[in-house]
Short mmCIF file of C-alpha atoms and ligand atoms in Angstrom, two decimals:
data_model
loop_
_atom_site.label_atom_id
_atom_site.label_comp_id
_atom_site.label_asym_id
_atom_site.label_seq_id
_atom_site.Cartn_x
_atom_site.Cartn_y
_atom_site.Cartn_z
CA MET U 91 126.17 147.12 100.13
CA ARG U 92 126.60 145.98 103.66
CA LEU U 93 123.28 143.83 103.56
CA PHE U 94 124.70 141.95 100.36
CA PHE U 95 127.75 140.97 102.22
CA VAL U 96 125.45 139.75 105.13
CA LEU U 97 123.19 137.61 102.62
CA LEU U 98 125.87 135.95 100.57
CA THR U 99 127.77 134.71 104.13
CA LEU U 100 124.29 133.69 105.17
CA ALA U 101 124.30 132.10 101.73
CA LEU U 102 127.54 130.27 101.79
CA SER U 103 127.41 129.35 105.44
CA LEU U 104 123.66 127.61 104.10
CA ALA U 105 125.23 125.74 101.36
CA ALA U 106 128.17 124.64 104.00
CA ARG U 107 125.75 123.06 105.87
CA ASP U 108 123.66 121.53 102.86
CA ASP U 109 127.24 120.03 101.75
CA TYR U 110 127.28 117.84 104.83
CA PHE U 111 123.76 117.52 106.35
CA PHE U 112 120.36 116.26 104.46
CA GLU U 113 119.09 117.82 108.08
CA THR U 114 120.77 119.47 110.57
CA PRO U 115 121.26 118.23 114.23
CA TYR U 116 118.35 117.32 116.66
CA LEU U 117 118.49 115.77 120.35
CA GLN U 118 117.38 112.87 121.69
CA LEU U 119 116.72 110.72 124.58
CA GLY U 120 118.77 107.89 123.57
CA LYS U 121 118.01 104.46 125.15
CA ARG U 122 118.20 105.89 128.71
CA PRO U 123 115.35 105.57 130.70
CA ALA U 124 116.79 106.73 133.78
CA ALA U 125 117.64 110.40 134.71
CA THR U 126 121.01 109.57 135.95
CA SER U 127 123.38 112.02 134.21
CA GLY U 128 122.51 115.14 131.96
CA ALA U 129 123.62 112.63 128.74
CA LEU U 130 121.62 113.27 125.86
CA ASP U 131 121.67 111.90 122.03
CA LEU U 132 122.79 114.52 119.36
CA MET U 133 121.89 113.12 116.00
CA TRP U 134 121.55 114.53 112.40
CA LEU U 135 121.24 113.20 108.73
CA GLY U 136 124.15 113.20 106.45
CA HIS U 137 124.26 112.59 102.69
CA ASP U 138 124.62 109.11 101.52
CA LYS U 139 128.44 109.35 101.39
CA ASP U 140 131.61 108.63 103.97
CA VAL U 141 132.00 111.95 105.92
CA ASP U 142 134.11 111.79 109.42
CA PHE U 143 132.12 114.15 111.35
CA LYS U 144 133.50 115.04 114.61
CA VAL U 145 131.28 116.27 117.91
CA GLU U 146 132.54 118.57 120.74
CA TYR U 147 130.80 119.81 123.44
CA LYS U 148 130.86 121.84 126.81
CA SER U 149 129.30 123.33 129.51
CA SER U 150 131.18 125.05 132.09
CA GLY U 151 134.54 123.20 130.82
CA GLY U 152 136.54 122.78 127.95
CA TRP U 153 135.59 121.52 124.69
CA MET U 154 134.77 117.27 125.48
CA PRO U 155 135.01 114.77 122.24
CA ALA U 156 131.58 112.84 121.63
CA ALA U 157 131.67 109.05 120.05
CA VAL U 158 129.85 109.25 116.70
CA SER U 159 127.79 106.36 115.46
CA GLN U 160 126.61 105.53 111.74
CA VAL U 161 123.19 104.35 113.35
CA ARG U 162 121.47 103.10 109.81
CA ARG U 163 121.16 103.96 106.29
CA VAL U 164 117.25 105.45 104.95
CA ASP U 165 116.90 104.46 101.32
CA PHE U 166 113.16 104.14 100.66
CA ALA U 167 111.46 105.38 97.28
CA GLY U 168 110.58 109.05 96.95
CA THR U 169 113.56 110.55 99.41
CA PRO U 170 117.36 110.26 98.44
CA PRO U 171 119.29 107.87 100.42
CA HIS U 172 120.89 109.28 103.49
CA ARG U 173 122.56 108.15 106.86
CA VAL U 174 121.57 108.59 110.28
CA TYR U 175 124.22 109.72 112.61
CA ALA U 176 124.37 109.95 116.72
CA ALA U 177 126.53 111.66 119.02
CA SER U 178 126.73 110.38 122.84
CA LEU U 179 127.03 113.60 124.89
CA GLU U 180 127.64 111.49 127.77
CA LYS U 181 129.62 113.54 130.25
CA LEU U 182 127.24 115.96 130.51
CA LYS U 183 126.19 117.07 134.26
CA PRO U 184 122.17 117.24 134.57
CA GLY U 185 120.28 120.55 134.06
CA VAL U 186 122.96 122.56 132.49
CA ARG U 187 123.29 124.49 129.59
CA PHE U 188 125.68 123.28 127.02
CA SER U 189 127.05 124.24 123.48
CA TYR U 190 127.94 121.96 121.04
CA ARG U 191 129.62 121.75 117.71
CA VAL U 192 129.80 119.47 114.48
CA SER U 193 133.01 119.55 112.22
CA VAL U 194 134.62 118.02 109.50
CA GLY U 195 138.22 118.08 108.42
CA GLY U 196 138.99 120.43 111.13
CA LYS U 197 136.16 123.28 110.12
CA THR U 198 132.72 123.74 112.07
CA VAL U 199 130.07 123.03 109.93
CA PHE U 200 127.09 123.47 112.19
CA GLU U 201 126.88 124.97 116.41
CA ALA U 202 124.33 125.21 118.47
CA ALA U 203 123.51 125.53 122.30
CA SER U 204 120.84 123.56 124.25
CA MET U 205 119.92 122.15 127.85
CA SER U 206 121.09 118.55 128.93
CA ARG U 207 118.74 116.31 130.78
CA LYS U 208 117.67 117.40 134.18
CA SER U 209 117.61 114.66 137.16
CA ALA U 210 115.22 113.59 139.86
CA ASN U 211 115.71 116.78 142.41
CA GLN U 212 115.39 119.84 139.28
CA ASN U 213 112.50 121.42 138.41
CA THR U 214 111.30 121.24 134.87
CA HIS U 215 109.50 123.50 132.21
CA PHE U 216 108.52 121.54 129.06
CA VAL U 217 106.26 121.88 126.36
CA VAL U 218 103.53 119.40 125.16
CA PHE U 219 101.42 119.43 121.53
CA GLY U 220 100.39 116.56 119.03
CA ASP U 221 98.63 116.30 115.72
CA CYS U 222 101.15 118.45 114.22
CA ALA U 223 103.48 118.54 111.24
CA ALA U 224 101.14 119.03 108.71
CA LYS U 225 102.52 121.76 106.70
CA THR U 226 99.85 124.15 108.26
CA GLY U 227 99.95 128.05 109.36
CA GLY U 228 98.83 126.54 112.85
CA GLN U 229 101.83 124.21 113.07
CA ARG U 230 104.10 126.94 112.31
CA ALA U 231 102.71 129.51 114.66
CA VAL U 232 102.81 126.89 117.40
CA ALA U 233 106.26 126.19 116.93
CA TYR U 234 107.02 129.40 116.70
CA HIS U 235 105.14 130.30 120.18
CA ALA U 236 106.55 127.17 121.93
CA SER U 237 109.98 128.22 121.16
CA LEU U 238 109.64 131.78 122.95
CA GLU U 239 109.13 129.76 126.12
CA LYS U 240 112.47 128.01 125.64
CA PRO U 241 111.25 124.76 127.36
CA ASP U 242 113.76 121.85 128.28
CA TYR U 243 112.26 119.69 126.29
CA ILE U 244 108.99 118.86 123.81
CA PHE U 245 106.86 115.84 124.16
CA ILE U 246 104.42 115.27 121.01
CA THR U 247 101.01 113.07 121.94
CA GLY U 248 101.37 111.34 118.57
CA ASP U 249 100.27 112.08 114.68
CA ILE U 250 104.26 113.55 114.49
CA VAL U 251 103.75 113.85 110.45
CA TYR U 252 100.84 113.64 108.29
CA SER U 253 99.37 111.99 106.85
CA ARG U 254 101.13 108.59 107.12
CA GLY U 255 104.46 109.35 109.05
CA ARG U 256 106.81 108.45 105.98
CA VAL U 257 110.13 109.44 105.17
CA SER U 258 109.13 111.63 102.64
CA GLU U 259 106.91 113.36 104.85
CA TYR U 260 108.97 113.81 107.27
CA GLN U 261 111.49 116.12 104.72
CA THR U 262 108.17 118.27 103.65
CA ASN U 263 106.38 118.35 106.85
CA PHE U 264 108.48 118.04 109.89
CA TRP U 265 112.36 119.41 109.53
CA PRO U 266 111.49 122.46 107.59
CA ILE U 267 109.17 123.54 110.52
CA TYR U 268 111.06 122.60 113.57
CA SER U 269 114.49 123.15 112.22
CA HIS U 270 113.66 126.69 110.40
CA ALA U 271 116.73 128.63 110.59
CA THR U 272 114.87 131.62 112.47
CA ALA U 273 111.84 131.77 115.19
CA ASP U 274 109.24 133.33 112.83
CA PRO U 275 105.58 132.72 113.52
CA LYS U 276 104.52 132.17 109.55
CA LYS U 277 107.57 129.89 109.14
CA GLY U 278 108.43 128.02 112.14
CA ALA U 279 111.43 128.13 114.95
CA PRO U 280 114.99 126.74 115.28
CA LEU U 281 113.59 124.04 117.71
CA LEU U 282 115.04 120.91 117.02
CA GLN U 283 118.98 122.00 117.07
CA SER U 284 118.03 123.36 120.80
CA THR U 285 115.27 121.52 122.39
CA LEU U 286 115.12 117.61 123.05
CA PHE U 287 112.07 116.25 121.52
CA THR U 288 110.10 113.25 122.57
CA ALA U 289 107.10 111.79 121.08
CA VAL U 290 104.54 108.90 121.12
CA VAL U 291 103.09 106.82 117.90
CA GLY U 292 99.83 107.96 116.70
CA ASN U 293 97.47 106.35 114.10
CA HIS U 294 99.16 108.63 111.13
CA ASP U 295 102.53 107.30 112.43
CA SER U 296 101.48 103.53 112.64
CA GLN U 297 99.18 101.41 111.32
CA SER U 298 98.41 97.87 111.12
CA PRO U 299 98.67 96.56 108.69
CA ILE U 300 101.19 98.51 106.70
CA GLU U 301 101.06 98.16 103.38
CA PHE U 302 104.33 98.46 101.96
CA GLU U 303 102.94 98.46 98.31
CA LYS U 304 100.97 101.75 98.81
CA ASN U 305 103.14 103.20 101.58
CA PRO U 306 106.84 102.34 100.70
CA ASP U 307 108.69 104.28 103.33
CA PRO U 308 106.48 104.21 106.31
CA LEU U 309 107.55 104.28 110.14
CA ALA U 310 109.97 106.94 109.77
CA PHE U 311 109.46 107.16 113.54
CA TYR U 312 111.43 104.37 113.76
CA LEU U 313 114.17 105.42 111.53
CA TYR U 314 114.74 108.84 112.68
CA TRP U 315 113.84 108.74 116.66
CA SER U 316 116.08 107.50 119.58
CA GLN U 317 113.92 106.63 122.70
CA PRO U 318 114.08 104.32 125.23
CA VAL U 319 112.82 100.52 124.42
CA ASN U 320 111.89 99.26 128.07
CA GLY U 321 108.27 98.66 127.55
CA PRO U 322 106.25 95.47 127.74
CA ALA U 323 108.02 92.41 125.80
CA THR U 324 106.63 92.28 122.19
CA GLY U 325 108.39 91.11 118.99
CA LEU U 326 107.54 91.21 115.47
CA ASP U 327 104.76 88.59 115.73
CA HIS U 328 103.00 89.69 118.91
CA PRO U 329 99.26 90.54 118.20
CA SER U 330 99.68 94.06 119.46
CA VAL U 331 102.31 95.06 117.00
CA PRO U 332 102.07 96.44 113.40
CA GLN U 333 101.67 93.41 110.67
CA PHE U 334 103.26 93.96 107.31
CA LYS U 335 101.79 93.13 104.00
CA GLY U 336 103.30 93.36 100.45
CA ASP U 337 106.84 93.71 98.77
CA ALA U 338 108.66 91.40 100.98
CA ALA U 339 112.12 92.82 100.15
CA LEU U 340 110.82 96.47 101.39
CA GLN U 341 109.62 94.89 104.90
CA ALA U 342 113.29 93.03 105.21
CA LYS U 343 115.14 96.07 103.85
CA PHE U 344 112.83 98.32 106.70
CA LEU U 345 113.65 95.60 110.00
CA ALA U 346 117.22 95.80 109.00
CA ALA U 347 117.45 99.07 109.17
CA THR U 348 115.43 99.46 112.63
CA LYS U 349 116.65 96.36 114.59
CA ASP U 350 117.37 98.66 117.67
CA THR U 351 114.15 100.57 117.56
CA PHE U 352 111.01 98.44 116.00
CA PRO U 353 108.78 97.49 117.34
CA GLY U 354 110.29 98.28 121.14
CA MET U 355 110.06 101.91 120.89
CA ALA U 356 106.51 101.96 120.86
CA ASN U 357 105.82 101.75 124.52
CA PHE U 358 108.52 102.77 126.75
CA SER U 359 108.59 104.88 129.71
CA PHE U 360 111.39 107.96 131.10
CA ASP U 361 112.35 109.89 133.60
CA TYR U 362 113.18 113.83 133.30
CA GLY U 363 113.68 116.25 136.03
CA ASN U 364 111.11 115.13 138.94
CA VAL U 365 108.76 113.85 136.00
CA HIS U 366 108.25 110.20 135.21
CA TRP U 367 106.61 109.49 131.80
CA THR U 368 104.64 106.49 130.64
CA ILE U 369 104.26 106.35 126.83
CA LEU U 370 101.64 103.81 125.52
CA ASP U 371 100.74 103.01 121.71
CA SER U 372 97.05 103.68 122.00
CA ASN U 373 96.27 102.46 118.44
CA PRO U 374 93.69 99.92 117.65
CA TYR U 375 96.02 97.25 117.10
CA VAL U 376 97.05 97.38 120.76
CA ASP U 377 94.91 95.24 123.43
CA TRP U 378 95.87 96.98 126.45
CA SER U 379 93.47 94.99 128.57
CA THR U 380 96.03 91.99 128.12
CA PRO U 381 96.88 91.15 131.74
CA ALA U 382 100.94 91.38 131.03
CA PHE U 383 100.50 94.79 128.97
CA ARG U 384 98.07 96.16 132.18
CA GLN U 385 101.04 94.81 134.96
CA TRP U 386 103.57 96.38 132.77
CA VAL U 387 102.04 99.85 133.25
CA LEU U 388 101.13 99.45 136.77
CA ASN U 389 104.94 97.77 137.51
CA ASP U 390 105.80 100.93 135.89
CA LEU U 391 104.12 103.63 137.74
CA LYS U 392 104.79 101.96 141.47
CA ALA U 393 108.48 101.99 140.25
CA ALA U 394 108.10 105.67 139.68
CA ALA U 395 106.31 106.28 143.26
CA LYS U 396 109.27 108.45 144.05
CA ALA U 397 108.99 110.54 141.36
CA LYS U 398 107.35 114.01 141.97
CA TRP U 399 105.01 113.59 139.23
CA ARG U 400 103.83 110.60 136.68
CA ILE U 401 102.03 111.58 133.63
CA ILE U 402 100.79 108.98 130.85
CA GLY U 403 101.57 110.26 127.37
CA LEU U 404 99.44 108.65 124.66
CA HIS U 405 97.50 109.55 121.40
CA HIS U 406 93.90 108.42 121.65
CA PRO U 407 92.17 110.14 124.55
CA PRO U 408 90.49 107.75 127.03
CA PHE U 409 87.89 110.66 127.89
CA ASN U 410 86.60 113.14 125.25
CA SER U 411 83.92 115.26 123.98
CA SER U 412 84.83 116.03 120.78
CA LYS U 413 81.84 114.63 118.33
CA ALA U 414 85.08 113.78 116.13
CA HIS U 415 86.64 110.43 117.38
CA PHE U 416 83.82 110.49 120.28
CA SER U 417 83.75 106.64 120.39
CA TYR U 418 87.06 105.50 120.22
CA GLN U 419 87.72 105.01 124.21
CA ARG U 420 89.90 101.78 124.44
CA MET U 421 92.26 103.52 126.49
CA ARG U 422 89.66 103.77 129.17
CA VAL U 423 90.95 100.19 130.13
CA LEU U 424 93.82 101.41 131.85
CA ALA U 425 91.67 104.12 133.88
CA ASP U 426 91.76 101.80 137.30
CA ILE U 427 95.83 101.02 136.44
CA PHE U 428 96.56 105.10 136.55
CA GLU U 429 94.66 105.74 139.54
CA GLN U 430 96.52 102.98 141.59
CA GLY U 431 99.78 103.74 139.75
CA LYS U 432 98.88 107.55 141.24
CA ALA U 433 99.12 109.07 137.67
CA ASP U 434 98.56 113.05 137.58
CA LEU U 435 98.15 113.87 134.34
CA VAL U 436 97.40 111.56 131.06
CA LEU U 437 98.18 113.74 127.95
CA ALA U 438 96.94 112.50 124.68
CA GLY U 439 96.13 114.07 120.83
CA HIS U 440 94.17 112.52 118.35
CA VAL U 441 91.29 114.89 118.64
CA HIS U 442 92.36 118.48 117.14
CA ASN U 443 91.36 120.60 119.70
CA TYR U 444 92.21 121.28 123.74
CA GLN U 445 89.96 119.71 126.33
CA ARG U 446 90.36 119.53 129.98
CA THR U 447 88.48 116.85 132.22
CA HIS U 448 87.61 117.10 136.15
CA PRO U 449 89.96 114.96 137.72
CA LEU U 450 88.14 111.53 137.61
CA THR U 451 88.21 107.83 138.76
CA PHE U 452 86.61 105.35 136.08
CA ALA U 453 85.17 102.05 136.71
CA VAL U 454 84.62 99.83 133.56
CA GLU U 455 81.70 97.88 133.17
CA ALA U 456 81.48 94.68 134.81
CA GLY U 457 82.31 91.54 132.42
CA PHE U 458 83.24 94.09 130.01
CA GLU U 459 85.99 92.62 127.62
CA LEU U 460 87.66 94.74 125.10
CA GLY U 461 88.26 92.78 121.85
CA LYS U 462 88.02 94.77 119.25
CA LYS U 463 85.39 97.39 120.31
CA GLN U 464 85.97 100.75 120.52
CA GLU U 465 83.56 102.17 123.56
CA VAL U 466 84.38 101.23 126.98
CA PRO U 467 81.11 101.51 128.97
CA GLY U 468 81.22 102.57 132.71
CA LYS U 469 81.09 104.57 135.45
CA TRP U 470 83.13 108.07 136.16
CA THR U 471 83.14 109.72 139.47
CA LEU U 472 84.30 113.17 138.89
CA ASP U 473 86.18 115.67 141.70
CA LYS U 474 84.08 119.10 140.37
CA SER U 475 85.43 121.28 143.60
CA PHE U 476 89.04 121.26 142.16
CA ASP U 477 89.29 124.07 140.17
CA GLY U 478 93.04 124.08 139.90
CA GLU U 479 93.15 127.59 141.90
CA ARG U 480 91.40 127.99 145.20
CA ASN U 481 91.38 124.05 145.44
CA GLN U 482 94.74 122.64 143.99
CA LYS U 483 94.38 118.87 145.34
CA PRO U 484 92.61 116.62 142.52
CA LYS U 485 90.93 113.56 143.63
CA GLY U 486 91.47 111.48 140.48
CA VAL U 487 93.34 111.96 137.17
CA ILE U 488 93.17 114.97 135.04
CA TYR U 489 92.72 113.93 131.39
CA ILE U 490 93.91 116.26 128.91
CA VAL U 491 93.57 116.37 124.80
CA THR U 492 96.44 118.81 123.64
CA GLY U 493 96.00 117.88 119.48
CA ALA U 494 95.86 121.24 118.24
CA GLY U 495 99.46 121.49 117.27
CA GLY U 496 98.88 122.29 113.59
CA ALA U 497 96.36 119.87 111.85
CA SER U 498 92.72 121.29 110.92
CA LEU U 499 90.54 122.24 114.11
CA TYR U 500 88.08 119.60 114.98
CA ASN U 501 84.19 120.80 116.32
CA GLN U 502 85.35 124.33 116.44
CA GLU U 503 81.18 124.83 116.85
CA GLN U 504 81.57 122.86 120.45
CA THR U 505 84.00 125.48 122.12
CA ALA U 506 80.71 127.60 122.98
CA ASP U 507 78.42 124.97 123.27
CA LYS U 508 78.73 123.54 126.71
CA ALA U 509 75.58 121.43 126.31
CA SER U 510 77.50 119.33 123.69
CA TRP U 511 80.52 118.69 126.17
CA GLN U 512 80.51 115.43 128.20
CA GLU U 513 79.64 115.57 131.98
CA PHE U 514 83.37 114.95 132.42
CA THR U 515 84.55 118.13 130.32
CA THR U 516 85.48 121.22 132.07
CA ARG U 517 87.52 123.28 129.60
CA PHE U 518 86.87 122.71 125.23
CA VAL U 519 88.77 125.15 123.21
CA SER U 520 88.84 124.26 119.13
CA THR U 521 88.93 127.82 117.84
CA VAL U 522 92.46 128.05 117.53
CA HIS U 523 96.07 125.83 117.37
CA SER U 524 97.46 125.52 120.88
CA PHE U 525 100.30 123.87 123.32
CA SER U 526 100.43 123.11 126.80
CA VAL U 527 103.39 124.63 128.98
CA ILE U 528 103.63 122.74 132.45
CA ASP U 529 105.95 123.91 135.46
CA THR U 530 106.86 121.58 137.70
CA THR U 531 108.33 121.85 141.57
CA ALA U 532 108.80 119.42 144.15
CA LYS U 533 105.42 120.73 145.39
CA GLN U 534 103.58 121.85 142.35
CA LEU U 535 102.51 121.38 138.94
CA ARG U 536 101.39 124.66 136.77
CA PHE U 537 99.71 123.96 133.39
CA ARG U 538 98.91 126.41 131.03
CA GLN U 539 97.47 125.96 127.71
CA ILE U 540 98.41 128.71 124.93
CA GLY U 541 97.24 129.43 121.71
CA GLU U 542 98.70 130.21 118.22
CA ASP U 543 98.61 133.92 119.24
CA GLY U 544 100.57 133.36 122.42
CA LYS U 545 97.42 134.11 124.45
CA GLU U 546 96.62 132.22 127.18
CA LEU U 547 93.41 129.56 126.81
CA ASP U 548 93.92 128.03 130.49
CA ARG U 549 95.26 127.32 133.43
CA PHE U 550 95.32 124.96 136.76
CA THR U 551 97.69 124.01 139.39
CA ILE U 552 97.86 121.08 141.20
CA SER U 553 99.78 121.16 144.59
CA ARG U 554 101.40 118.34 146.82
FE1 FE2 C 49 95.07 110.81 115.60
#
């Protein structure tokens, strides 16, 4: 009998939730590259009707009201029209736990807790995975084990939502797993309400051209995510921005809805605690050998010289040993910039497994011009003396592939076949889905790769 009432109460509260939310609240950086305060945006999706949402939040003191705005209306074929809302949690101090509640007509309709953004002198603990929302068991298990880590935030290395990053696919493959009501290895976890999510686009999130006839609700990344737009100057007609084809009315509707995000949110940088992130769209339509683009990356890294750690987040790995996608090496053209800018790690996805390189430097072959080519010839120099245990001082940049977040794994047979690895690869695990856990202090960056069963697959430490 008691169980019946518990279930009834749960059902009624879920029904009340459904009355107000198309998708329940999630946390975003907003357009804030610098971590000068603990501020974050609380966002959610509402139904397509006027609702007077109120948001309050508190850390140590009393409840504070947050300014709520309707960011955009999303109305594309395949999904009921809905609205994107944001509340600016502006007065949070850095690195504190806080509670928030959303109310309508004086009644609380959602409440949860999270961690505010950390500032430059604070240590961090975060999770990274890519190639994830494919509605698989691996995705659910990774979400569950990631939630056990209680990370400050999560970074997704692209291919956020399969198979085309569409609005309709977010409804089936993304929200139900990362907003699952309970943490369950077979179902997912309530991550989005409690954990800041950050991400870069992959080839499944953004293509060129975007064909609106075949794909009427594309590029949902630009509708739902709110991240800085401080990357290199582009604009709709820039050759390194997806071009549009088909249905002009749909194109116009998309562009009107994403004036604040498209195409600016493709490339950006931000600080979180003592880490500086440089986020790059590595899709084939982008030419990172363009002098202005190279200069932007170098300037961005140099401006972050005081950050304790510098991490590059992108989708297509510059250095990969998998037979799958082996020849796509375009991002190698930035290796010298990463080295000059003293990047510590490059975190990629695209290849659905886990790989780590020796620390390396790379010189592109003299006279090479990228154009539309995929392979980038050149010479690497490897630091094989670094093992991340006895020797924790790498000479060069460590390149990680952490693309085992849910989509079907690539080249499982190569895990045990070392002879098939490139000379630069020192770890290769493709037999399980997995995610990365990174801890940073002023003196140490500790990296662990964790499998979908919670078992550790790899670890190394970089010390200053
Ligand atoms: Fe990919």
